PDB file of C-alpha atoms in Angstrom:
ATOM      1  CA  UNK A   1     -17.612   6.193  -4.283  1.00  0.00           C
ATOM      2  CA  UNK A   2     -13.802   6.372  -4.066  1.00  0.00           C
ATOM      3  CA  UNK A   3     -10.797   6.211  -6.309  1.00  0.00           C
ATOM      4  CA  UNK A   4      -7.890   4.765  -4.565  1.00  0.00           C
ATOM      5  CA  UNK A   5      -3.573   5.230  -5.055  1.00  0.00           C
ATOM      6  CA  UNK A   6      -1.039   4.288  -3.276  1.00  0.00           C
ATOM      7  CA  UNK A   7       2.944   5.010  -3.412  1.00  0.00           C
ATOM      8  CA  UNK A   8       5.673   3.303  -1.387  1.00  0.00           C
ATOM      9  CA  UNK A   9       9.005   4.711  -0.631  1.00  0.00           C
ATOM     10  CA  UNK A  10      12.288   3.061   0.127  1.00  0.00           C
ATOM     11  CA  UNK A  11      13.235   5.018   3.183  1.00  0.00           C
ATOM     12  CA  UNK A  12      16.473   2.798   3.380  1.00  0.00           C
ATOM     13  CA  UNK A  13      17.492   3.176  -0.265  1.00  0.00           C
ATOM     14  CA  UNK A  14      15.993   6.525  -0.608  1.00  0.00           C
ATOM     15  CA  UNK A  15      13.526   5.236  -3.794  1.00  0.00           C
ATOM     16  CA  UNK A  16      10.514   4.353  -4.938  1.00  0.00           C
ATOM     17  CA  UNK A  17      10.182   0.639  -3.941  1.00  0.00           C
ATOM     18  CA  UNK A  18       9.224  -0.595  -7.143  1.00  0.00           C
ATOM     19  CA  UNK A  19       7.992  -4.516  -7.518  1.00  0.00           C
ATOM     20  CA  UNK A  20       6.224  -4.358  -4.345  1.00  0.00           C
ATOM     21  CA  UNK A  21       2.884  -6.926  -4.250  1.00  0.00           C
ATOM     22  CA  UNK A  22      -0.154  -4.708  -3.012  1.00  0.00           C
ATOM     23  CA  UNK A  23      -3.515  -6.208  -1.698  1.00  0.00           C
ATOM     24  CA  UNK A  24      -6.759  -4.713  -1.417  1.00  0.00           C
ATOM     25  CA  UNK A  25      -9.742  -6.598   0.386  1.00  0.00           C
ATOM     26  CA  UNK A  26     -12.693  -5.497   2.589  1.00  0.00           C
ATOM     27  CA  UNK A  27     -11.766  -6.256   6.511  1.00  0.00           C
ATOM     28  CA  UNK A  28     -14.152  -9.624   5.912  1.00  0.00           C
ATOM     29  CA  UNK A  29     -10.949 -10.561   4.296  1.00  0.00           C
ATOM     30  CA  UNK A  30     -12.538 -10.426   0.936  1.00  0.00           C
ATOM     31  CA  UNK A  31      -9.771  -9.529  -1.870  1.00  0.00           C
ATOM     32  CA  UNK A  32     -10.816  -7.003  -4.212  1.00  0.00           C
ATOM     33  CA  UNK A  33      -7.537  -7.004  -6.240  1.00  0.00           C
ATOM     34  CA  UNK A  34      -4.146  -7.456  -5.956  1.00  0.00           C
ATOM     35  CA  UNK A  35      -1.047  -5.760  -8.222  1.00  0.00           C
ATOM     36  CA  UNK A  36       2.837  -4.851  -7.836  1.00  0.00           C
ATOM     37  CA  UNK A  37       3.936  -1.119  -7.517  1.00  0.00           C
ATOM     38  CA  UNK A  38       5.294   0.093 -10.677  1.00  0.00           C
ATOM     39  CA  UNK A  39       8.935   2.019 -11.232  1.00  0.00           C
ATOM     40  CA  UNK A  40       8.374   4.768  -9.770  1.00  0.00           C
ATOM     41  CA  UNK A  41       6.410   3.050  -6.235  1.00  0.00           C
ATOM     42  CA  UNK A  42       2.728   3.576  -7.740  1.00  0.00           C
ATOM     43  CA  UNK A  43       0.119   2.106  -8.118  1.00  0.00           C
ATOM     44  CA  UNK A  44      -3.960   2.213  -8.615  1.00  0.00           C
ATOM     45  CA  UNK A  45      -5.887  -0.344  -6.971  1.00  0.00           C
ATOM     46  CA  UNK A  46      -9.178  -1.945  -7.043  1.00  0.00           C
ATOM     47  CA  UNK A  47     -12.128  -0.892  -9.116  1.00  0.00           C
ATOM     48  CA  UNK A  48     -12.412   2.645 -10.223  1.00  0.00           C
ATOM     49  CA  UNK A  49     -14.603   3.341  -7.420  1.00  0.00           C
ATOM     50  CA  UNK A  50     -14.744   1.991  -4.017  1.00  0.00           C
ATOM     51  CA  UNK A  51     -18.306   1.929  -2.326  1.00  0.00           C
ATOM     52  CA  UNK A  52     -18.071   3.210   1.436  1.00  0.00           C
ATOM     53  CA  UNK A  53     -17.161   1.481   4.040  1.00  0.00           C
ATOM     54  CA  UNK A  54     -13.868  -0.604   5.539  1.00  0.00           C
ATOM     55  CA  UNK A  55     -10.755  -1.902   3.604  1.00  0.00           C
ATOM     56  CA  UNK A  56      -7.542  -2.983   3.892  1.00  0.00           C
ATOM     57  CA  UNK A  57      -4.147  -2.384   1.818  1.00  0.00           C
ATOM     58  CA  UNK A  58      -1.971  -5.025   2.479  1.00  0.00           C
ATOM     59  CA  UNK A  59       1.806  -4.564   1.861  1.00  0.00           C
ATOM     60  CA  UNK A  60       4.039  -7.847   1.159  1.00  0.00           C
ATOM     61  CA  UNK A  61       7.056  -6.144   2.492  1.00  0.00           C
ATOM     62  CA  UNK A  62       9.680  -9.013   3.450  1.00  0.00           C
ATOM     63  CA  UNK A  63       9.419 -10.657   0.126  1.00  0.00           C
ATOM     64  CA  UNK A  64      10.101  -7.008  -1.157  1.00  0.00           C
ATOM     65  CA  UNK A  65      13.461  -6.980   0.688  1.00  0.00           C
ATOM     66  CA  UNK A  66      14.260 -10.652   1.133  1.00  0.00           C
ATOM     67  CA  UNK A  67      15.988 -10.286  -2.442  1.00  0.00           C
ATOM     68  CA  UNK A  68      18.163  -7.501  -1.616  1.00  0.00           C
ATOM     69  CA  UNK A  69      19.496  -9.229   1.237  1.00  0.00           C
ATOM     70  CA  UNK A  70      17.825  -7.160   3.798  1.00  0.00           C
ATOM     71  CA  UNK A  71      16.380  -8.465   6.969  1.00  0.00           C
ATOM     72  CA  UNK A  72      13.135  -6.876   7.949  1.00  0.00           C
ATOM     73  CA  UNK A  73      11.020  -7.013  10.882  1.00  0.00           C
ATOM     74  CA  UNK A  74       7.678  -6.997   9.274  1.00  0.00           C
ATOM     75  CA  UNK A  75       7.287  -9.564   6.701  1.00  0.00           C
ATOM     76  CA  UNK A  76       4.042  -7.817   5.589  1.00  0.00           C
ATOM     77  CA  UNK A  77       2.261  -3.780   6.412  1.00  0.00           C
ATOM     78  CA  UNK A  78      -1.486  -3.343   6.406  1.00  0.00           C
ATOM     79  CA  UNK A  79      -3.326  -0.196   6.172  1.00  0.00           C
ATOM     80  CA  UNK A  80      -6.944  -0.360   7.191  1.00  0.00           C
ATOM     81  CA  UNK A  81      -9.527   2.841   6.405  1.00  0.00           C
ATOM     82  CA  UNK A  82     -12.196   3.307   5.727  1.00  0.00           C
ATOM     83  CA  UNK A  83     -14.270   5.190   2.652  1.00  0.00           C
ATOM     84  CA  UNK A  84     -16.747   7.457   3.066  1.00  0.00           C
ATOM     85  CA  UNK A  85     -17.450  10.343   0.465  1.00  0.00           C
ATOM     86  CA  UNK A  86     -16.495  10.417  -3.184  1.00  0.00           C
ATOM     87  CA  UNK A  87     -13.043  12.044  -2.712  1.00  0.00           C
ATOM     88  CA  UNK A  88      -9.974  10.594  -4.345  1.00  0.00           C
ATOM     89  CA  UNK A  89      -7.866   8.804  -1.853  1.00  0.00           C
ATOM     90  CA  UNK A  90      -4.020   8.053  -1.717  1.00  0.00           C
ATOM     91  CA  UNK A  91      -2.381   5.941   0.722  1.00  0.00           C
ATOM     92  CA  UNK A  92       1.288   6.255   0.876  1.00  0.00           C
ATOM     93  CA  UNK A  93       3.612   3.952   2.672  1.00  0.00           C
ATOM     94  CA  UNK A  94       7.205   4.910   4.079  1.00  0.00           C
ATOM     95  CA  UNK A  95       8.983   1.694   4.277  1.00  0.00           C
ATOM     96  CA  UNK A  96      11.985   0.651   6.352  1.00  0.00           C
ATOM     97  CA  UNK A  97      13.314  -2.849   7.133  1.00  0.00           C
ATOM     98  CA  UNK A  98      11.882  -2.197  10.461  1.00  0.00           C
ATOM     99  CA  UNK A  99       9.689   0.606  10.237  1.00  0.00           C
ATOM    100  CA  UNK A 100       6.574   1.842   8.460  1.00  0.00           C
ATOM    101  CA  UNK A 101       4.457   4.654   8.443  1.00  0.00           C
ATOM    102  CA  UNK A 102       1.448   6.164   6.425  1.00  0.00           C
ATOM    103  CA  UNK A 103      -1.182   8.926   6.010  1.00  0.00           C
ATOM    104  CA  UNK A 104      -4.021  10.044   4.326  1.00  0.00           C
ATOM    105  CA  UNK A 105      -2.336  11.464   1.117  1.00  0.00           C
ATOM    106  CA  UNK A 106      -4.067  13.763  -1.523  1.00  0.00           C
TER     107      UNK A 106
END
């Protein structure tokens, strides 16, 4: 079973994008839970354990920077992976208005 984190930075602003709506689900579509980074661009999702297998993290990036006036390409990012092991895992997003990226974080 598996603890999951993520983080999202502003690459534009050069911050933590705090405020942003996360999504977790299985790739059935099935939501597990749903929360908004905190001030500093964290946040822990989901149970405390994740059972193996395939999810989803689902980003709602355009309504993150529709309020700052900022067009962006993507109106939302999704990161699927899959679990398998008991290791932590942390899955950080770089955001741009028309960019993304992401890794397996520790």
């Amino acid at each position: 079973m598996t603890h999951l984190t993520t983080h999202v930075l502003d690459a534009m602003a050069g911050t933590p994008a705090a405020g942003v709506a996360v999504t977790l689900a299985h790739l059935d579509g099935a939501i597990i839970a749903a929360a908004e980074t905190d001030v500093d661009g964290r946040l822990a999702l989901g149970p405390e354990r994740l059972a193996d297998g395939d999810y989803a993290l689902t980003f709602a990036t355009g309504v993150y920077f529709r309020p700052r006036g900022v067009a962006s390409f993507h109106p939302v990012a999704t990161v699927a992976f899959t679990v398998s092991g008991g290791a932590h895992l942390h899955v950080p997003l770089l955001l741009s208005p028309f960019a993304y990226s992401t890794y397996r974080g520790s």
